GROMACS .gro file of C-alpha atoms in nm:
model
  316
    1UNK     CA    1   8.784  17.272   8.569
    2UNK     CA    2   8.717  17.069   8.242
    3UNK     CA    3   8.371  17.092   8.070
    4UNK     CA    4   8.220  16.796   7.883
    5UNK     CA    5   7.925  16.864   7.673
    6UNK     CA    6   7.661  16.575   7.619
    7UNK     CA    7   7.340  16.520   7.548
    8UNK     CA    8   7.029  16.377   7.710
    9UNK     CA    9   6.754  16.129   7.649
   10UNK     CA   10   6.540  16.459   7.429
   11UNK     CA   11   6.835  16.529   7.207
   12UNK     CA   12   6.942  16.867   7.449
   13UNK     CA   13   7.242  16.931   7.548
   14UNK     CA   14   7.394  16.925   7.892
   15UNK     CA   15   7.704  17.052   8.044
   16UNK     CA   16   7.868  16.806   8.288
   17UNK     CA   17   8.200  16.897   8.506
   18UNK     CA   18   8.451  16.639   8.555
   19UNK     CA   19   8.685  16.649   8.839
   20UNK     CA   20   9.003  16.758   8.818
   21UNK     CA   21   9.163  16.426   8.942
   22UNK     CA   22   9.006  16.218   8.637
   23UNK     CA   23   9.189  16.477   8.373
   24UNK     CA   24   9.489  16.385   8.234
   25UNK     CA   25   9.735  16.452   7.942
   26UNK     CA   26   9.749  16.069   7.927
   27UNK     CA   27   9.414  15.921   7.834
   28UNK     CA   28   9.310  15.504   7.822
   29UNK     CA   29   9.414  15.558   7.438
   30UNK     CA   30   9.783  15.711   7.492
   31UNK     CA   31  10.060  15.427   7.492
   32UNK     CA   32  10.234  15.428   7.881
   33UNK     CA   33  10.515  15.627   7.964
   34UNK     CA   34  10.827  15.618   7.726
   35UNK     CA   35  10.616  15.553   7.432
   36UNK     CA   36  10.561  15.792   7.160
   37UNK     CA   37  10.195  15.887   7.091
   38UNK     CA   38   9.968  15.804   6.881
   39UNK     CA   39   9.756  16.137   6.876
   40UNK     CA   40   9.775  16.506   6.844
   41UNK     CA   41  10.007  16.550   7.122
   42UNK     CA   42  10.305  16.325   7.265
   43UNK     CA   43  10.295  16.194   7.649
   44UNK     CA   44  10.571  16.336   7.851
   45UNK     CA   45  10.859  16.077   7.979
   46UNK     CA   46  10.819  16.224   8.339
   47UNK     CA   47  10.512  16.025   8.585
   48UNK     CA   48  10.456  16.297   8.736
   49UNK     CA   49  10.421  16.543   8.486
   50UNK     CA   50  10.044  16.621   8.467
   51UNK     CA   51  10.046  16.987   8.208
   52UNK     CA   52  10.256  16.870   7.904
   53UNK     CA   53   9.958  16.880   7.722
   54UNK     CA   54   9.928  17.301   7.816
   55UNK     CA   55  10.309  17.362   7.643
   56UNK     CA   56  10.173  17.426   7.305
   57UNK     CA   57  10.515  17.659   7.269
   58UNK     CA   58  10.720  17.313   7.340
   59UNK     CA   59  10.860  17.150   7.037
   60UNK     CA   60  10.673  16.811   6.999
   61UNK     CA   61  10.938  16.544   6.860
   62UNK     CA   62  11.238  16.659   7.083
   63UNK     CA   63  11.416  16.618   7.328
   64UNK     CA   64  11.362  16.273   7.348
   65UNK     CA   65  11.536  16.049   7.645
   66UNK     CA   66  11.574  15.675   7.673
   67UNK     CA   67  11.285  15.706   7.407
   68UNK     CA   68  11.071  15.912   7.566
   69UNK     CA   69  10.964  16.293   7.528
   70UNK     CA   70  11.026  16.586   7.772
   71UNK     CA   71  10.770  16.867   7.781
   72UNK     CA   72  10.973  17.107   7.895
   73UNK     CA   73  11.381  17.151   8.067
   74UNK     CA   74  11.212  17.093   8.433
   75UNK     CA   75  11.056  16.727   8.336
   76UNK     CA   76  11.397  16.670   8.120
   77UNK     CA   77  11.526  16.715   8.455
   78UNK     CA   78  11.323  16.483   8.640
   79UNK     CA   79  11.391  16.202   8.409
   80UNK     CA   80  11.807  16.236   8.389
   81UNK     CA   81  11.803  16.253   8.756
   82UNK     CA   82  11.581  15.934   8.768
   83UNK     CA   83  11.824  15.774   8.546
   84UNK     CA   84  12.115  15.878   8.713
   85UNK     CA   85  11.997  15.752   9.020
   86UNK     CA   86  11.908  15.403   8.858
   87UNK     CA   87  12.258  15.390   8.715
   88UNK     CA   88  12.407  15.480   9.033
   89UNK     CA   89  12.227  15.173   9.243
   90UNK     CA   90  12.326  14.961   8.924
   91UNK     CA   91  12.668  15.060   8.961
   92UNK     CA   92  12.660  14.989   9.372
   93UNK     CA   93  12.517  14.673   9.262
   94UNK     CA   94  12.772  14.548   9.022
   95UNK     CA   95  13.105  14.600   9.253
   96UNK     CA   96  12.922  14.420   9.503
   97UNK     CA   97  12.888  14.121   9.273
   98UNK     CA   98  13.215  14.158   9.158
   99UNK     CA   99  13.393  14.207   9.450
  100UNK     CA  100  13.194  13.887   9.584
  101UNK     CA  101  13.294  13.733   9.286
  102UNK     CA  102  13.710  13.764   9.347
  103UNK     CA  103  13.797  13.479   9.510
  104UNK     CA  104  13.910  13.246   9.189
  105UNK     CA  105  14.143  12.980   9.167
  106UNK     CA  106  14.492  13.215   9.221
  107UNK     CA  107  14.623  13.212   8.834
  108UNK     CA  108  15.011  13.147   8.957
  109UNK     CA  109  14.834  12.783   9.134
  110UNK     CA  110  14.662  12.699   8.827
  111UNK     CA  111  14.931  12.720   8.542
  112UNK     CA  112  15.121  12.487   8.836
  113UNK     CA  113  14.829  12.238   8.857
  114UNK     CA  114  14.820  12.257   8.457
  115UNK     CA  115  15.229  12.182   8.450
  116UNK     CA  116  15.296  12.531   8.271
  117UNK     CA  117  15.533  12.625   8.553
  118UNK     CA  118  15.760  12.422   8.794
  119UNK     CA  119  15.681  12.505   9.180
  120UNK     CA  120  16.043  12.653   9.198
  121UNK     CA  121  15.921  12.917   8.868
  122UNK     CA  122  15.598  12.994   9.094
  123UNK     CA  123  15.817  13.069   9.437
  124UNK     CA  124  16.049  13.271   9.225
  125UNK     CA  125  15.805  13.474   9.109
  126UNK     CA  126  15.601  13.497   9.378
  127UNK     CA  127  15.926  13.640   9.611
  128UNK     CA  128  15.977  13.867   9.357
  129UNK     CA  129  15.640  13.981   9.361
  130UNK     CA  130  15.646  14.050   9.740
  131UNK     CA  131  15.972  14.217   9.752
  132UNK     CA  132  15.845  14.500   9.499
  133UNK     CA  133  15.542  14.528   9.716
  134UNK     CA  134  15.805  14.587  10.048
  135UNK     CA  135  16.036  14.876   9.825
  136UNK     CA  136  15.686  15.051   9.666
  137UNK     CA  137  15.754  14.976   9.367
  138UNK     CA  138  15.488  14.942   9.086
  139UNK     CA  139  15.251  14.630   9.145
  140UNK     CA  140  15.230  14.383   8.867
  141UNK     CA  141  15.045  14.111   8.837
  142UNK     CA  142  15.216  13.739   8.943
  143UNK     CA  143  15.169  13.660   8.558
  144UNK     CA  144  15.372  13.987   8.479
  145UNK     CA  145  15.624  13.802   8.695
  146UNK     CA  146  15.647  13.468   8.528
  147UNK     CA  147  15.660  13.613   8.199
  148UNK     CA  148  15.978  13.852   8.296
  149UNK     CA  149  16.153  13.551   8.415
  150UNK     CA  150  16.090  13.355   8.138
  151UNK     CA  151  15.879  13.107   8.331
  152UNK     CA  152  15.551  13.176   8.067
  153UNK     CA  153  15.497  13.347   7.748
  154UNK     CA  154  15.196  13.563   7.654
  155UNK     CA  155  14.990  13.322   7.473
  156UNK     CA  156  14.999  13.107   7.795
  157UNK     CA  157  14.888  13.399   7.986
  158UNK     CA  158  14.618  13.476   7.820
  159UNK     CA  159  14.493  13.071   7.779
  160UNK     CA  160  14.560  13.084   8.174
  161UNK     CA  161  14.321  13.360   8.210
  162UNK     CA  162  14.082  13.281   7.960
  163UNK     CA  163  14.023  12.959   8.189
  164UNK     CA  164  14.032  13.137   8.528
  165UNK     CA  165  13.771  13.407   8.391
  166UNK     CA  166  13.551  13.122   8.207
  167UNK     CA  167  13.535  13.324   7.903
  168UNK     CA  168  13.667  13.398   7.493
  169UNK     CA  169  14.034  13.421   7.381
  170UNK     CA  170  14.006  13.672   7.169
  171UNK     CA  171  14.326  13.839   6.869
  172UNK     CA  172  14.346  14.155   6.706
  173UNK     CA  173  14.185  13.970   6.418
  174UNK     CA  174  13.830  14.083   6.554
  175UNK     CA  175  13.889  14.396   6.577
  176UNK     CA  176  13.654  14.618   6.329
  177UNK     CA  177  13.793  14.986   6.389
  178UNK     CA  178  13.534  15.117   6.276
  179UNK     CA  179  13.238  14.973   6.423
  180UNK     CA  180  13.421  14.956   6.719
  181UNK     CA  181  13.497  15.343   6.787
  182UNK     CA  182  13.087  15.365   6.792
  183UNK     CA  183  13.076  15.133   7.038
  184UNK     CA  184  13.242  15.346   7.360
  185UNK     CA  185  13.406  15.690   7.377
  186UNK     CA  186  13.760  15.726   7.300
  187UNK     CA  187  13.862  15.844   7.663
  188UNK     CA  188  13.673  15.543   7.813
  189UNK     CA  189  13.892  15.307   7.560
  190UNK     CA  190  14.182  15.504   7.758
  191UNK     CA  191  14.078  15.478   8.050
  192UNK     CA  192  13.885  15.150   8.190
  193UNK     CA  193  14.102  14.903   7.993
  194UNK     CA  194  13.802  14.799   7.769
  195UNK     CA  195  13.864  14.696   7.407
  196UNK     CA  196  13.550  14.696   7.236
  197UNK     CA  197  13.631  14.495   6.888
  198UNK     CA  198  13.275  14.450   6.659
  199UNK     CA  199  12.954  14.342   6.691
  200UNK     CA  200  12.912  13.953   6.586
  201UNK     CA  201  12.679  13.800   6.374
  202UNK     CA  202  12.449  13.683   6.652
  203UNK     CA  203  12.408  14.010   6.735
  204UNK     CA  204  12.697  14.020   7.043
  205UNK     CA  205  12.897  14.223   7.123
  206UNK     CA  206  13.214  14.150   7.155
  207UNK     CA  207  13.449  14.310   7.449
  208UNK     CA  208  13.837  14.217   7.535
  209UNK     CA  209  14.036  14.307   7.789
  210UNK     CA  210  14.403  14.228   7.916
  211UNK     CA  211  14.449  14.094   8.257
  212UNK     CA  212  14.096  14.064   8.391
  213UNK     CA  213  13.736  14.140   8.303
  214UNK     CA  214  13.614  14.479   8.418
  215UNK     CA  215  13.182  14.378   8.412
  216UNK     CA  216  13.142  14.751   8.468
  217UNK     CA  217  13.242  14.817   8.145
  218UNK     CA  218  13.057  14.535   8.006
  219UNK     CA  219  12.730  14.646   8.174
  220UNK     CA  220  12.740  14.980   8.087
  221UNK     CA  221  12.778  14.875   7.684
  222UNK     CA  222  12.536  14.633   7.743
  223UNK     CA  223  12.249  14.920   7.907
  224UNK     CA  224  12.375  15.166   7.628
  225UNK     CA  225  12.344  14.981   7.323
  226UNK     CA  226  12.029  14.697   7.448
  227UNK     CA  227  12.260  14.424   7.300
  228UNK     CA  228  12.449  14.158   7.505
  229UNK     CA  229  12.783  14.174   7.573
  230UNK     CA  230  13.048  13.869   7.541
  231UNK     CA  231  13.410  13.984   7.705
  232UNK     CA  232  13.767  13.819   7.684
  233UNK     CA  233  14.058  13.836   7.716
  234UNK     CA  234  14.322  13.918   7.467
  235UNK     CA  235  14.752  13.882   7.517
  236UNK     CA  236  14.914  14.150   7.589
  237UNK     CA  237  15.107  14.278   7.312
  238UNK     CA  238  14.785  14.221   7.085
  239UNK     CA  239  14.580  14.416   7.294
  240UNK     CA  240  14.828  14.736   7.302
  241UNK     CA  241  14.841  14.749   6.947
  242UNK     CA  242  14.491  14.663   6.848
  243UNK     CA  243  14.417  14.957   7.148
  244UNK     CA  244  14.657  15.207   6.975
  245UNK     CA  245  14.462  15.120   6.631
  246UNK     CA  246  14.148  15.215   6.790
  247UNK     CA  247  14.200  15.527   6.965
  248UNK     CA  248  14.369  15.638   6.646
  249UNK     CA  249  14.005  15.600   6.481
  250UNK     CA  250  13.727  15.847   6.384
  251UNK     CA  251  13.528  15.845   6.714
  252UNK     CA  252  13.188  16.050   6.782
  253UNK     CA  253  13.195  16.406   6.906
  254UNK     CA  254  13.274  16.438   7.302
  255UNK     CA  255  13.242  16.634   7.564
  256UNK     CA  256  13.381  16.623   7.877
  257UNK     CA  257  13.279  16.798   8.239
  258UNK     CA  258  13.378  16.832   8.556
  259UNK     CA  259  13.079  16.932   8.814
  260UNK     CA  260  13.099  16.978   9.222
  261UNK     CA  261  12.764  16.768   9.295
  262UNK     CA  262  12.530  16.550   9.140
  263UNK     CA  263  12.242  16.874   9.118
  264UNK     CA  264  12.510  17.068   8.861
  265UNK     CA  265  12.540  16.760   8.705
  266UNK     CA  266  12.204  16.696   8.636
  267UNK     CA  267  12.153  17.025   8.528
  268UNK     CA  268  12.476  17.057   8.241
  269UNK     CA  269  12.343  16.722   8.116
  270UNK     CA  270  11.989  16.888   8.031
  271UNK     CA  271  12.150  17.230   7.944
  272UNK     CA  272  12.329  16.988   7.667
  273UNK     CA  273  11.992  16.785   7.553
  274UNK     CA  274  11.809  17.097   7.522
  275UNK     CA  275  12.075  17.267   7.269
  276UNK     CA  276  12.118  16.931   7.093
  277UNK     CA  277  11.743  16.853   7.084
  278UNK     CA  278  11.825  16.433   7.022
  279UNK     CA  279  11.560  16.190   6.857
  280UNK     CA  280  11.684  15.953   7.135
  281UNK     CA  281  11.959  15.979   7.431
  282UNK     CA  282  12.053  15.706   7.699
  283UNK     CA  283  12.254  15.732   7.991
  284UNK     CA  284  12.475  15.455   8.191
  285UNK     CA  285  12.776  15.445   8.456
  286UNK     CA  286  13.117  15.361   8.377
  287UNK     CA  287  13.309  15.406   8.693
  288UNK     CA  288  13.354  15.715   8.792
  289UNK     CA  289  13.171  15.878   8.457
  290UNK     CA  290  12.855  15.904   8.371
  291UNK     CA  291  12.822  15.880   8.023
  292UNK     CA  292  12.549  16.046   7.804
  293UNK     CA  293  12.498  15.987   7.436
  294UNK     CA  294  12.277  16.170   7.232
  295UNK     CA  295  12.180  16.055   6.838
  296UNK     CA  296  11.960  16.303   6.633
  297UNK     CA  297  11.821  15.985   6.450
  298UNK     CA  298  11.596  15.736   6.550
  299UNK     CA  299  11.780  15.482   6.415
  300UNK     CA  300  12.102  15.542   6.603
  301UNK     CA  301  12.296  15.661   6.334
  302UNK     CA  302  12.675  15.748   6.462
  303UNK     CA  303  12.729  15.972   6.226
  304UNK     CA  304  12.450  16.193   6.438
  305UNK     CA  305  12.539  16.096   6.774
  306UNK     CA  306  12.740  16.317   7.081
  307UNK     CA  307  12.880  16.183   7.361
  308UNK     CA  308  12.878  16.384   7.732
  309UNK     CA  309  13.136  16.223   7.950
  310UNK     CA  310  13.053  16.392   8.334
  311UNK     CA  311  13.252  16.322   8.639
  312UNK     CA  312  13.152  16.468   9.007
  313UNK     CA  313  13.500  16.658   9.143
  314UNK     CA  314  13.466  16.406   9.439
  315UNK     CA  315  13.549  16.165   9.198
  316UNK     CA  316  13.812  16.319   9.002
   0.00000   0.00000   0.00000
């Protein structure tokens, strides 16, 4: 049990215990959890971490997560699982609203309404469309349709669903490879038909996409890099290229894993921090990947940063 040491009225000293409930690492003076301290000794990033201030042995910058220290591999743990659950109800959260978000104006009925297509283009096409669906063959999109008739060209396509989606038409033109490839790993560029293109000079950043807006994406740049997001569309043959441009680009270094359960999961993840030792790390949901990055400067550099790409075999 603590000892305090004060003295009396006459000068002498007295020893007073204090309970063991009223000591703490974290005194009225130490900044709340997730802040770096301003004494001796930093506050560990887990709340229910109570002995940080024992680990003498533990290195006292890193591993920092989400800006916060870990005292040692067993509170790293405790704070990537709280994460990863927090991403996970974010995730559950965001198809909801999405899927509840589906029903728009049908895209063949609008470029009808807006005289871009006769009503005999949008039958055509829309037969077409339902006898691939009968003989399995691939599924396109009723715009896919209209433009392999002839009915519509790309440019319209993308105006069309730049008004359905209420958002930016964006070209190739705003694409800064560079920047970009910091933006999201190469594999998620590949994979969940995100184009990330620059950050703007109000501080945006700027997302396309081809056929429809994937806010999964979106939200999970947004979470990473604590800047808001502004997606568009882009036509097609603009996006393919400016996409081929990209993944062709100098990305940061990635790692990807495949784990049975969320528990192995957790555990590579923290296996990774504590050989890495970051300044800083975040994590966020993309689909089916969880997606850790780690920078070894404060300030975010990319040239110091490491992506972890981790997918559960249920998913896979």
């Amino acid at each position: 049990m603590p000892v305090l040491k004060k003295r009396n009225e006459s000068g002498n000293l007295r020893v007073e215990e204090r309970p063991e409930a009223a000591w703490s690492h974290r005194s009225e003076a130490e900044p709340a959890s997730g802040a770096p301290s301003q004494g001796l000794l930093p506050v560990c990033g887990n709340e229910r971490c109570r002995t940080s201030w024992l680990k003498l042995w533990r290195r006292r910058l890193t591993p920092r997560f989400e800006g916060a220290w870990a005292c040692s591999s067993q509170c790293l743990e405790e704070m990537v699982r709280s994460a990863m659950s927090r991403e996970a109800a974010a995730h559950a959260q965001e198809m909801t609203a999405s899927a509840a978000h589906r029903h728009r104006v049908p895209l063949g009925l609008m470029l009808y309404s807006q005289g871009v297509i006769t009503q005999d283009q949008l039958r055509t096409a829309l037969d077409a469309q339902k006898q691939a669906a009968r003989s399995d063959q691939p599924q396109r999109r009723i715009g896919r349709w209209l433009i392999q008739q002839r009915s519509l060209n790309e440019l319209q396509l993308a105006r069309a669903l730049s008004a359905q989606w209420n958002c930016p038409l964006y070209s190739a033109e705003r694409l800064d490879v560079k920047q970009a490839a910091q933006l999201l790993p190469r594999l998620l560029v590949e994979s969940s038909g995100g184009l990330p293109l620059r950050r703007s000079s109000s501080g945006r950043l700027l997302v396309a996409f081809e056929e429809r807006l994937d806010h999964c994406v979106s939200l999970a740049l947004e979470r990473m890099h604590g800047l808001p997001v502004e997606a568009g569309v882009m036509p097609s043959s603009e996006f393919r290229a400016a996409r081929a441009d990209l993944i062709a680009a100098k990305f940061p270094k990635l790692r990807l894993i495949e784990v049975a359960n969320r528990n192995v999961l957790v555990r590579a993840m923290v296996k990774r921090m504590e050989e890495f030792q970051p300044l800083d790390a975040a994590l966020v949901r993309v689909h089916e990947y969880f997606w850790l990055r780690m920078w070894r400067t404060l300030e975010h550099d990319p040239e110091s940063a490491e992506d972890l790409l981790a997918v559960e075999s249920d998913f896979a």
